[in-house]
Amino acid sequence: KAGVTQTPRYLIKTRGQQVTLSCSPISGHRSVSWYQQTPGQGLQFLFEYFSETQRNKGNFPGRFSGRQFSNSRSEMNVSTLELGDSALYLCASSANTGTSGDTQYFGPGTRLTVL
Amino acid sequence: GNSVTQMEGPVTLSEEAFLTINCTYTATGYPSLFWYVQYPGEGLQLLLKATKADDKGSNKGFEATYRKETTSFHLEKGSVQVSDSAVYFCALKNGGATNKLIFGTGTLLAVQP
C-alpha cells in the first residue's frame, strides 16, 4: 500500500498570504489528523477529520481550518499567514477500527516558510 | 490535562552502548502509549506501541513496557547503531472517538562510531 502523501513538500509564502496544504491518506483510512511541528512548541495537534466531519480540534486560532473530502483526502488552510506559522505540517491517517491502539501513520510533511 | 514528559536531549552514545530514554505521562483513564522516530527531513515513523498496563512493545531491538504504577513508558535498546541516530518521540492517545496524539518534546539521539 502506498503511504500517506502530502503536497507540496515545500512552500514559501509571505506574511498576509494564505496557503492550502493537501494530504492523501493510506487507502482505506478514514481518519486524517494534522499536526504542526516547530522547534519551540514541538508537535501540536491541529485537528482531526473522520468521514468528512471535524471530530476534534486543537488550540489554534480560527485562521487554521481544514476539510475532508468523500475520498478521505484532506486539506488544511491557513489564512493571513504570520511569521510564526513557519513550521513542518504533518498529516497522519488511521484506519480507525475503534480500538484504543489504532496506529496513526504519518506523511513526510510540508515545510512552510513564511517570510 | 493529559501530558507526556520526556528526558531532555541530546543523548550521545557510542555504538553498541545501552540506550534508555525516559518517558512519563499524565492521563485520565487508560491511554495507549507510543514511541515514534523521526529521521532528518522525514515524517514520523511508528517504532512501537502498547495499549494496556504491563504490555511490552518491541520492534527493531527497541522495547518499552507500559508501567501504570509509575506512569512510565521508557524506551530501551541493548546495543545502539549509528543508524539509530534520530529524534524519538513518546506519545499517548486517550480512548474514545478520537485519534489525537499528545507528544513529548522529543529526544535527539546521536550515536557515534
Short mmCIF file of C-alpha atoms in Angstrom, two decimals:
data_model
loop_
_atom_site.label_atom_id
_atom_site.label_comp_id
_atom_site.label_asym_id
_atom_site.label_seq_id
_atom_site.Cartn_x
_atom_site.Cartn_y
_atom_site.Cartn_z
CA LYS A 1 0.00 0.00 0.00
CA ALA A 2 1.15 3.50 -0.70
CA GLY A 3 1.84 5.57 2.39
CA VAL A 4 0.45 8.94 3.37
CA THR A 5 1.34 11.56 0.80
CA GLN A 6 1.48 15.30 1.31
CA THR A 7 1.76 18.05 -1.27
CA PRO A 8 3.57 20.24 -1.73
CA ARG A 9 6.67 19.24 0.21
CA TYR A 10 7.98 22.80 0.47
CA LEU A 11 6.29 26.17 0.35
CA ILE A 12 7.48 29.71 0.73
CA LYS A 13 4.89 32.41 1.36
CA THR A 14 4.89 35.98 2.60
CA ARG A 15 3.02 37.41 5.56
CA GLY A 16 -0.65 38.03 4.93
CA GLN A 17 -0.99 35.41 2.22
CA GLN A 18 -2.97 32.24 2.57
CA VAL A 19 -1.90 28.66 1.91
CA THR A 20 -3.55 25.30 1.28
CA LEU A 21 -1.85 22.01 2.08
CA SER A 22 -3.04 18.64 0.85
CA CYS A 23 -2.93 15.17 2.35
CA SER A 24 -3.85 11.82 0.81
CA PRO A 25 -4.28 9.09 3.43
CA ILE A 26 -3.45 5.45 3.10
CA SER A 27 -6.08 3.68 1.03
CA GLY A 28 -8.98 2.63 3.24
CA HIS A 29 -8.12 5.00 6.07
CA ARG A 30 -10.96 7.32 7.03
CA SER A 31 -9.36 9.36 9.80
CA VAL A 32 -6.95 12.17 8.99
CA SER A 33 -5.21 14.31 11.58
CA TRP A 34 -2.96 17.34 11.18
CA TYR A 35 -0.07 18.41 13.39
CA GLN A 36 2.21 21.41 13.48
CA GLN A 37 5.87 20.86 14.36
CA THR A 38 8.10 23.75 15.39
CA PRO A 39 11.40 23.85 17.31
CA GLY A 40 9.83 25.95 20.06
CA GLN A 41 6.45 24.27 20.55
CA GLY A 42 7.20 20.75 19.36
CA LEU A 43 4.40 18.67 17.91
CA GLN A 44 0.96 20.15 18.39
CA PHE A 45 -2.38 18.74 17.30
CA LEU A 46 -4.34 20.91 14.90
CA PHE A 47 -7.47 18.93 14.07
CA GLU A 48 -8.84 15.55 13.09
CA TYR A 49 -11.35 14.63 10.43
CA PHE A 50 -13.37 11.47 10.12
CA SER A 51 -15.93 10.80 7.42
CA GLU A 52 -15.79 14.44 6.28
CA THR A 53 -16.55 15.75 9.79
CA GLN A 54 -14.18 17.51 12.13
CA ARG A 55 -14.01 15.27 15.17
CA ASN A 56 -11.52 17.11 17.31
CA LYS A 57 -9.74 20.43 17.26
CA GLY A 58 -6.58 21.69 18.92
CA ASN A 59 -5.91 25.08 20.41
CA PHE A 60 -5.17 27.10 17.29
CA PRO A 61 -6.72 30.35 16.04
CA GLY A 62 -9.52 30.36 13.51
CA ARG A 63 -7.03 31.18 10.73
CA PHE A 64 -6.32 27.47 10.68
CA SER A 65 -9.03 25.42 9.05
CA GLY A 66 -9.42 22.13 7.30
CA ARG A 67 -11.76 19.87 5.48
CA GLN A 68 -12.05 16.31 4.32
CA PHE A 69 -13.49 15.04 1.07
CA SER A 70 -15.57 11.97 0.41
CA ASN A 71 -12.48 10.04 -0.73
CA SER A 72 -10.88 10.83 2.67
CA ARG A 73 -8.33 13.22 1.21
CA SER A 74 -7.89 16.25 3.40
CA GLU A 75 -6.76 19.83 3.03
CA MET A 76 -5.78 22.39 5.60
CA ASN A 77 -5.81 26.10 5.03
CA VAL A 78 -4.01 28.86 6.84
CA SER A 79 -5.19 32.38 6.12
CA THR A 80 -3.41 35.67 6.83
CA LEU A 81 -0.07 33.99 7.37
CA GLU A 82 2.18 35.13 10.19
CA LEU A 83 5.91 34.57 10.63
CA GLY A 84 5.15 32.21 13.49
CA ASP A 85 3.26 29.88 11.15
CA SER A 86 6.56 28.72 9.70
CA ALA A 87 6.65 25.03 10.57
CA LEU A 88 6.56 21.48 9.36
CA TYR A 89 2.93 20.44 8.91
CA LEU A 90 2.38 16.74 9.31
CA CYS A 91 -0.62 14.74 8.26
CA ALA A 92 -1.45 11.34 9.71
CA SER A 93 -4.05 8.77 8.77
CA SER A 94 -5.61 5.94 10.68
CA ALA A 95 -7.90 3.05 9.87
CA ASN A 96 -9.96 3.99 12.90
CA THR A 97 -11.05 0.50 13.78
CA GLY A 98 -12.35 1.76 17.10
CA THR A 99 -9.66 0.07 19.18
CA SER A 100 -7.52 2.12 21.53
CA GLY A 101 -4.36 1.04 19.77
CA ASP A 102 -5.27 2.47 16.39
CA THR A 103 -1.99 3.49 14.84
CA GLN A 104 -1.52 6.78 13.06
CA TYR A 105 0.72 6.72 10.02
CA PHE A 106 2.45 9.97 9.17
CA GLY A 107 3.32 11.56 5.87
CA PRO A 108 6.65 13.27 5.16
CA GLY A 109 5.23 16.70 5.93
CA THR A 110 5.01 20.05 4.20
CA ARG A 111 7.69 22.55 5.17
CA LEU A 112 6.09 26.01 5.20
CA THR A 113 8.30 29.08 5.40
CA VAL A 114 6.67 32.48 5.91
CA LEU A 115 8.79 35.49 5.01
CA GLY B 1 -4.87 17.59 31.46
CA ASN B 2 -3.05 14.91 29.55
CA SER B 3 0.67 15.32 29.03
CA VAL B 4 3.90 13.49 28.22
CA THR B 5 7.30 14.27 29.68
CA GLN B 6 10.50 13.07 28.06
CA MET B 7 14.08 13.33 29.16
CA GLU B 8 15.97 16.23 27.69
CA GLY B 9 18.46 15.54 24.97
CA PRO B 10 20.67 15.28 23.20
CA VAL B 11 21.73 11.81 24.21
CA THR B 12 25.14 10.93 22.80
CA LEU B 13 26.26 7.30 22.86
CA SER B 14 28.95 5.17 21.33
CA GLU B 15 27.97 2.35 19.01
CA GLU B 16 26.86 -0.81 20.87
CA ALA B 17 26.06 1.13 24.06
CA PHE B 18 22.82 0.59 26.01
CA LEU B 19 20.07 3.14 25.45
CA THR B 20 17.37 4.36 27.79
CA ILE B 21 15.10 7.30 27.01
CA ASN B 22 12.73 8.09 29.85
CA CYS B 23 9.07 8.91 29.28
CA THR B 24 6.37 9.55 31.86
CA TYR B 25 2.78 10.55 31.29
CA THR B 26 -0.24 12.09 32.93
CA ALA B 27 -3.61 10.98 31.65
CA THR B 28 -7.16 10.28 32.67
CA GLY B 29 -8.37 6.79 32.01
CA TYR B 30 -6.25 4.21 30.25
CA PRO B 31 -4.30 5.66 27.36
CA SER B 32 -2.42 3.84 24.65
CA LEU B 33 1.27 4.68 24.51
CA PHE B 34 3.54 5.04 21.51
CA TRP B 35 7.12 5.69 20.52
CA TYR B 36 7.71 7.40 17.19
CA VAL B 37 11.05 8.08 15.49
CA GLN B 38 11.87 10.93 13.14
CA TYR B 39 14.91 10.80 10.88
CA PRO B 40 16.27 14.06 9.43
CA GLY B 41 13.99 15.56 6.80
CA GLU B 42 11.29 12.94 7.26
CA GLY B 43 7.94 12.48 8.95
CA LEU B 44 7.29 10.31 11.97
CA GLN B 45 7.51 6.54 11.90
CA LEU B 46 5.86 4.35 14.49
CA LEU B 47 8.51 2.45 16.41
CA LEU B 48 6.37 0.54 18.90
CA LYS B 49 3.20 0.78 20.96
CA ALA B 50 1.43 -0.64 24.00
CA THR B 51 -2.27 -0.44 24.68
CA LYS B 52 -2.65 -1.60 28.29
CA ALA B 53 -0.76 -1.91 31.54
CA ASP B 54 2.18 -4.34 31.56
CA ASP B 55 2.15 -4.64 27.75
CA LYS B 56 5.60 -4.63 26.20
CA GLY B 57 6.00 -3.11 22.78
CA SER B 58 9.05 -4.12 20.74
CA ASN B 59 10.48 -3.52 17.29
CA LYS B 60 13.95 -3.49 15.69
CA GLY B 61 15.60 -4.25 19.02
CA PHE B 62 13.79 -1.44 20.84
CA GLU B 63 11.48 -2.21 23.77
CA ALA B 64 9.20 -0.30 26.11
CA THR B 65 6.91 -1.56 28.88
CA TYR B 66 3.68 0.19 29.88
CA ARG B 67 4.00 0.74 33.65
CA LYS B 68 0.77 2.04 35.10
CA GLU B 69 2.05 2.17 38.67
CA THR B 70 4.84 4.56 37.69
CA THR B 71 3.01 6.09 34.69
CA SER B 72 6.06 5.41 32.56
CA PHE B 73 6.94 4.04 29.13
CA HIS B 74 10.72 4.14 28.93
CA LEU B 75 12.41 3.23 25.64
CA GLU B 76 15.36 0.83 25.74
CA LYS B 77 17.74 -0.83 23.32
CA GLY B 78 20.56 -3.12 24.25
CA SER B 79 23.05 -2.13 21.56
CA VAL B 80 22.60 1.01 19.50
CA GLN B 81 23.90 1.56 15.99
CA VAL B 82 24.88 4.69 14.13
CA SER B 83 21.74 4.24 12.03
CA ASP B 84 19.60 4.70 15.18
CA SER B 85 20.57 8.38 15.29
CA ALA B 86 17.27 10.27 15.13
CA VAL B 87 14.73 12.11 17.26
CA TYR B 88 12.48 9.91 19.39
CA PHE B 89 9.00 10.98 20.50
CA CYS B 90 6.88 9.44 23.21
CA ALA B 91 3.13 9.93 22.74
CA LEU B 92 -0.19 8.99 24.27
CA LYS B 93 -3.68 8.57 22.91
CA ASN B 94 -6.67 8.50 25.16
CA GLY B 95 -9.61 6.28 24.44
CA GLY B 96 -12.81 7.49 22.91
CA ALA B 97 -13.69 8.61 19.45
CA THR B 98 -10.52 10.46 18.63
CA ASN B 99 -7.08 9.68 17.27
CA LYS B 100 -5.48 12.77 18.79
CA LEU B 101 -1.90 12.11 19.90
CA ILE B 102 -0.21 14.08 22.64
CA PHE B 103 3.55 14.15 22.18
CA GLY B 104 6.52 14.68 24.40
CA THR B 105 9.16 17.19 23.37
CA GLY B 106 11.34 14.63 21.64
CA THR B 107 14.82 13.35 22.46
CA LEU B 108 17.67 13.62 19.99
CA LEU B 109 19.87 10.54 19.96
CA ALA B 110 23.32 10.76 18.38
CA VAL B 111 25.27 7.52 18.08
CA GLN B 112 28.97 7.81 17.31
CA PRO B 113 31.01 5.05 15.64
#
